[in-house]
XYZ file of C-alpha atoms in Angstrom:
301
model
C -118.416 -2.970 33.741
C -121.633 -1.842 35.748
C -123.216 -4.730 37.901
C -127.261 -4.608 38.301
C -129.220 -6.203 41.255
C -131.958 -7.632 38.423
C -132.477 -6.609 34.584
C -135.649 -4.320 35.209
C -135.194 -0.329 35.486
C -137.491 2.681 34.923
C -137.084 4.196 31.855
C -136.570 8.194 30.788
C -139.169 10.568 30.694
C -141.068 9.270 33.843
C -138.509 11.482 36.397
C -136.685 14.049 34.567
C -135.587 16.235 37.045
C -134.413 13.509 39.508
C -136.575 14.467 41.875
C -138.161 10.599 43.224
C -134.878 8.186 42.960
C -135.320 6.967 46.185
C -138.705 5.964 45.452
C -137.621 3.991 42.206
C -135.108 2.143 44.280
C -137.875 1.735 46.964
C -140.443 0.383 44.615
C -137.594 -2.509 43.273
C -136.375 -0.955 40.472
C -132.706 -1.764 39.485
C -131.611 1.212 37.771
C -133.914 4.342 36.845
C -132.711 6.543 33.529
C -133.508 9.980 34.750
C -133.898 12.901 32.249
C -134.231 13.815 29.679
C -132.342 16.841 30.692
C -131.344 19.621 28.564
C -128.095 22.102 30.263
C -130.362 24.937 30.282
C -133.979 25.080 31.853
C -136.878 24.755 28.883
C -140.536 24.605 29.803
C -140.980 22.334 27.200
C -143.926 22.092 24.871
C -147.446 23.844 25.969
C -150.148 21.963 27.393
C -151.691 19.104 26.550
C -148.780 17.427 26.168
C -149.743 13.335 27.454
C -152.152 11.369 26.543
C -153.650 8.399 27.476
C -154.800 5.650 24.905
C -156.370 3.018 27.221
C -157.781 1.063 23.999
C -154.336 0.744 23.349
C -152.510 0.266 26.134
C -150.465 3.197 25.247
C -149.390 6.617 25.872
C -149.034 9.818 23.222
C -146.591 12.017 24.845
C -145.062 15.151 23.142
C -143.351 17.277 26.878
C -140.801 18.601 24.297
C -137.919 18.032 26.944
C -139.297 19.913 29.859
C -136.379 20.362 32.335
C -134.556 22.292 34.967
C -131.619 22.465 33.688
C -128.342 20.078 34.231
C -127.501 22.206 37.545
C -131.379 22.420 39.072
C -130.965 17.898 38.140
C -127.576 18.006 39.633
C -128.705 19.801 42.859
C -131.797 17.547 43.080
C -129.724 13.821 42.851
C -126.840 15.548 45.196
C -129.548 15.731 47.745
C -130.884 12.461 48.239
C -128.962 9.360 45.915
C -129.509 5.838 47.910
C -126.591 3.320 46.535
C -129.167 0.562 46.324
C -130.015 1.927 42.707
C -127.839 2.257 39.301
C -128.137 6.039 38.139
C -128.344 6.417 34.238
C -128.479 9.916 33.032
C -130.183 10.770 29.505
C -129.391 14.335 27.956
C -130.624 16.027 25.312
C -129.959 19.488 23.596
C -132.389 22.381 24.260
C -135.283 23.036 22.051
C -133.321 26.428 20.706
C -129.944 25.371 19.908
C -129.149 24.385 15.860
C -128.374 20.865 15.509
C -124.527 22.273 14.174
C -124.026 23.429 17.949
C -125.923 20.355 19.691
C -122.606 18.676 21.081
C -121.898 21.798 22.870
C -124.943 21.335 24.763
C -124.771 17.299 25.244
C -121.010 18.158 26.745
C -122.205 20.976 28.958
C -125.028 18.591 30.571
C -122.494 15.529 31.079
C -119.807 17.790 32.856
C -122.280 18.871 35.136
C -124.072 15.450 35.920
C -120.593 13.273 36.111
C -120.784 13.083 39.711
C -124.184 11.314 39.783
C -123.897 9.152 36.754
C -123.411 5.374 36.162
C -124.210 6.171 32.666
C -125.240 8.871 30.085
C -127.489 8.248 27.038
C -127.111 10.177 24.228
C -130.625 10.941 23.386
C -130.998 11.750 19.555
C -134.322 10.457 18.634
C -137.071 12.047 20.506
C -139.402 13.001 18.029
C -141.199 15.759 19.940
C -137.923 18.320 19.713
C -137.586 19.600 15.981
C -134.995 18.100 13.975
C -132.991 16.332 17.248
C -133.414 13.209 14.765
C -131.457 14.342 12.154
C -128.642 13.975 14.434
C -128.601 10.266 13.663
C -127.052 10.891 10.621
C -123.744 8.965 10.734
C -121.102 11.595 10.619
C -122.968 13.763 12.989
C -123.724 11.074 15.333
C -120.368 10.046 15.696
C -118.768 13.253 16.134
C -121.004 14.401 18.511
C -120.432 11.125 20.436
C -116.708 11.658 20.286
C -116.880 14.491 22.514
C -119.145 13.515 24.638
C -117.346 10.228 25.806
C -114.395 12.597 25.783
C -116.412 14.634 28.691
C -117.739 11.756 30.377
C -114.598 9.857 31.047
C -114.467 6.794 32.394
C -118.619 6.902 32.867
C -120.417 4.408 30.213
C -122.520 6.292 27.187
C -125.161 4.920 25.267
C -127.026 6.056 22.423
C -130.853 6.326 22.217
C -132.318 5.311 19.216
C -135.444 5.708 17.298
C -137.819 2.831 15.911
C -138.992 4.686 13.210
C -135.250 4.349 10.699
C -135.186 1.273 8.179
C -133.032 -1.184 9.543
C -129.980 -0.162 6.883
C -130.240 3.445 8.617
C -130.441 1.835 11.512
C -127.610 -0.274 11.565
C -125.350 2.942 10.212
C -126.426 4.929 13.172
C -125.507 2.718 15.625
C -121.863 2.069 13.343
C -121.496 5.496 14.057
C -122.131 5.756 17.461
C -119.596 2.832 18.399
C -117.157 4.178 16.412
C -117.430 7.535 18.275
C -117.100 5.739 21.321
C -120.828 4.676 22.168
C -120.949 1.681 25.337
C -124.338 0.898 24.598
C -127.382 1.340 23.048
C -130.596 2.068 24.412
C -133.611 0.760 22.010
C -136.039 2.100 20.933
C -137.595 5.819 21.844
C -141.313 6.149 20.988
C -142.533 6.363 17.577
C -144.223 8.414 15.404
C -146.512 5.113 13.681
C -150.054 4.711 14.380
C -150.869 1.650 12.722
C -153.542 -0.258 14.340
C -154.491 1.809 16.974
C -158.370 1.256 18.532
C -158.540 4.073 20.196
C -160.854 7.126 19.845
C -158.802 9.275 16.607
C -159.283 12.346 18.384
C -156.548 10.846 20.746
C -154.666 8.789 18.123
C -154.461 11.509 16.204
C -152.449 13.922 18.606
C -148.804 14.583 17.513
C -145.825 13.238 19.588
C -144.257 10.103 20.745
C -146.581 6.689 21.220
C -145.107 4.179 23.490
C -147.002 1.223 25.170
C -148.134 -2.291 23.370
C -147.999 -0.991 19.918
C -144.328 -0.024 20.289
C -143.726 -4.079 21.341
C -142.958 -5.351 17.962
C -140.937 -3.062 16.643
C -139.053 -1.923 19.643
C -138.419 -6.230 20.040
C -137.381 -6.052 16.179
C -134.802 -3.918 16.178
C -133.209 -5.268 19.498
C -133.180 -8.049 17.692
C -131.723 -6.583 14.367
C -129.006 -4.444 15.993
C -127.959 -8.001 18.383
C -127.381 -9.838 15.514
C -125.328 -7.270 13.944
C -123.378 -6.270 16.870
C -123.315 -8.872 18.921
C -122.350 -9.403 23.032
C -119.864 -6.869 22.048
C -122.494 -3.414 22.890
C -124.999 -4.106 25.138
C -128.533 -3.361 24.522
C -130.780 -1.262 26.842
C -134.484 -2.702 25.589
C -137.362 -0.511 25.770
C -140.791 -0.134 24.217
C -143.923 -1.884 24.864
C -142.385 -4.172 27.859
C -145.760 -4.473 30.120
C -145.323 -8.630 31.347
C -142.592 -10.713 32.100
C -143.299 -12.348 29.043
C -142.597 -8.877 27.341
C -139.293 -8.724 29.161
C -138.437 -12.527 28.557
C -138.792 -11.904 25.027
C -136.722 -8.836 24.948
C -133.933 -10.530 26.165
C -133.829 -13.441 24.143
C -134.032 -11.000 21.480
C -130.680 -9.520 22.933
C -131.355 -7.129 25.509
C -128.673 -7.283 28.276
C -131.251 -4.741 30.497
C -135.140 -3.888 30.177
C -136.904 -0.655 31.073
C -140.334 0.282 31.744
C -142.794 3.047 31.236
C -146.087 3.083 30.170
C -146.582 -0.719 31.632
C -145.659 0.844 35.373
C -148.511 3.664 34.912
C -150.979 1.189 33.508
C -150.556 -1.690 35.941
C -149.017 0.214 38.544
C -145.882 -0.609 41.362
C -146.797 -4.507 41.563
C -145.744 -4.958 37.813
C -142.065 -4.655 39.280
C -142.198 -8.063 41.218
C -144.104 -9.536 38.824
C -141.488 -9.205 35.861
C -138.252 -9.768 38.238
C -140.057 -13.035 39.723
C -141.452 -14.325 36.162
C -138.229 -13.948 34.653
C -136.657 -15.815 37.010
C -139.449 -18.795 36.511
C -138.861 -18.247 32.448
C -135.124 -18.786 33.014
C -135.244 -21.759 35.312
C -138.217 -23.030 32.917
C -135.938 -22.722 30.146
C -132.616 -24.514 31.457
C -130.516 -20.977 31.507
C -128.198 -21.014 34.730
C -127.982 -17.256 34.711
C -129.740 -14.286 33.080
C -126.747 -13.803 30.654
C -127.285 -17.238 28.857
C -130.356 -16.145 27.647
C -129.649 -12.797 26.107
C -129.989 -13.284 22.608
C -130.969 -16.814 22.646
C -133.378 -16.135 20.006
C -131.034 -13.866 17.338
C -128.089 -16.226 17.199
């Protein structure tokens, strides 16, 4: 039910205290998912915490949810929202609270972001907050989804997921999620694999989250597992490893209805926007599709 200027947004973990939204929607962005925010303030995890894998194109990140808290985000978006940009809104629970208490704290962030939110993610697969992945599990995903769609009304939630599951666990996760009420899902968060990697193993062998051109494959994988199970029915956020229009072209053929970016905008910088919105536009017309939503999936079904 949420209309989008182009496919192409920012993704979460770039601006997670909603600080630069106007200069996402500035830059050409769509949509920008900003978070992830916890309802409490947590400094996150200490320092170094990012790391750059040039070699690899990629990024080791392990913040550990950093965040001022849902009110310090609130206050920040209230202050300056343009309405040429789509607001998505990714919470989390904080580093302290036991996983059989999380929803409390998913609920308590949504109530006090409503009024800025097109949408809410439901982010359960970070890997760099202890045991927030367990909360995949199927019965504990979709209760804690239940509630929070109860919170967020009539506002859109999506569930993050993680590339790192087998496709069967995969594929029950995201059951669960729709059956608790889940509008989307947003795939994949970064992963925990190093296979491949050229870069120096002092770097590659830091803990946290890798995203960049090693997360392409399997991040394009399981968009294209969870479209062929799910179908047009729950659209699919695509993220992970999308640095060319190519990258994005491919994601959506693989079923993403919208693509985000990360560790391609810091590499290549603000001219990557353009350059994906205009090449998909050439792919499409290339292709024969008359609109963006012909293509989506073209290559699962």
């Amino acid at each position: 039910g949420i209309t989008f200027d182009h496919p192409i947004g920012l993704a979460a973990g770039l601006d997670k205290q909603g600080t630069a939204v106007p200069t996402w929607a500035a830059l050409g962005f769509a949509f920008v998912e900003v978070g992830t925010v916890t309802p409490r303030p947590q400094p996150g995890n200490p320092r170094p915490r990012l790391f750059r894998l040039p070699a690899d194109r990629a990024i080791i990140n392990r913040f550990g949810f950093n965040s001022v808290g849902a009110v310090g985000v609130a206050r920040n978006l209230g202050a300056a929202r343009p309405a040429s940009i789509r607001i998505g809104i990714n919470v989390g629970r904080n580093k302290d609270t036991p996983n059989d208490r999380a929803a409390d704290d998913y609920v308590a962030a949504v109530d006090a972001l409503r009024p800025f939110a097109d949408y809410f993610v439901v982010n359960v697969s970070s890997p760099n907050t202890s045991g927030l992945r367990d909360l995949q599990e199927g019965r504990l995903l979709r209760d804690l989804l239940e509630r929070v769609v109860a919170t967020a009304g009539t506002i859109p939630v999506l569930v993050k997921v993680s590339p790192d599951m087998t496709p069967t666990d995969l594929l029950h996760a995201v059951d669960a999620a729709v059956e608790g009420g889940a509008a989307g899902v947003v795939a994949t968060n970064t992963t925990v694999a190093r296979t491949g990697l050229r870069a120096d193993p002092r770097l590659t062998g830091e803990a946290g989250g890798l995203s960049g051109a090693p997360l392409r494959t399997p991040a394009n994988d399981a968009c294209r597992l969870l479209f062929t199970h799910l179908g047009p029915r729950v659209p699919i956020v695509g993220v992970g490893g999308v640095l060319t229009a190519d990258d994005a072209y491919q994601r959506i053929r693989a079923g993403a209805s919208l693509v985000q970016l990360y560790t391609g905008l810091i590499y290549d910088g603000p001219g990557v926007i353009p350059r994906i919105v205009l090449g998909l536009a050439e792919r499409l017309d290339r292709d024969g599709f008359a609109s963006l939503h012909e293509a989506i999936g073209a290559d699962a079904r």
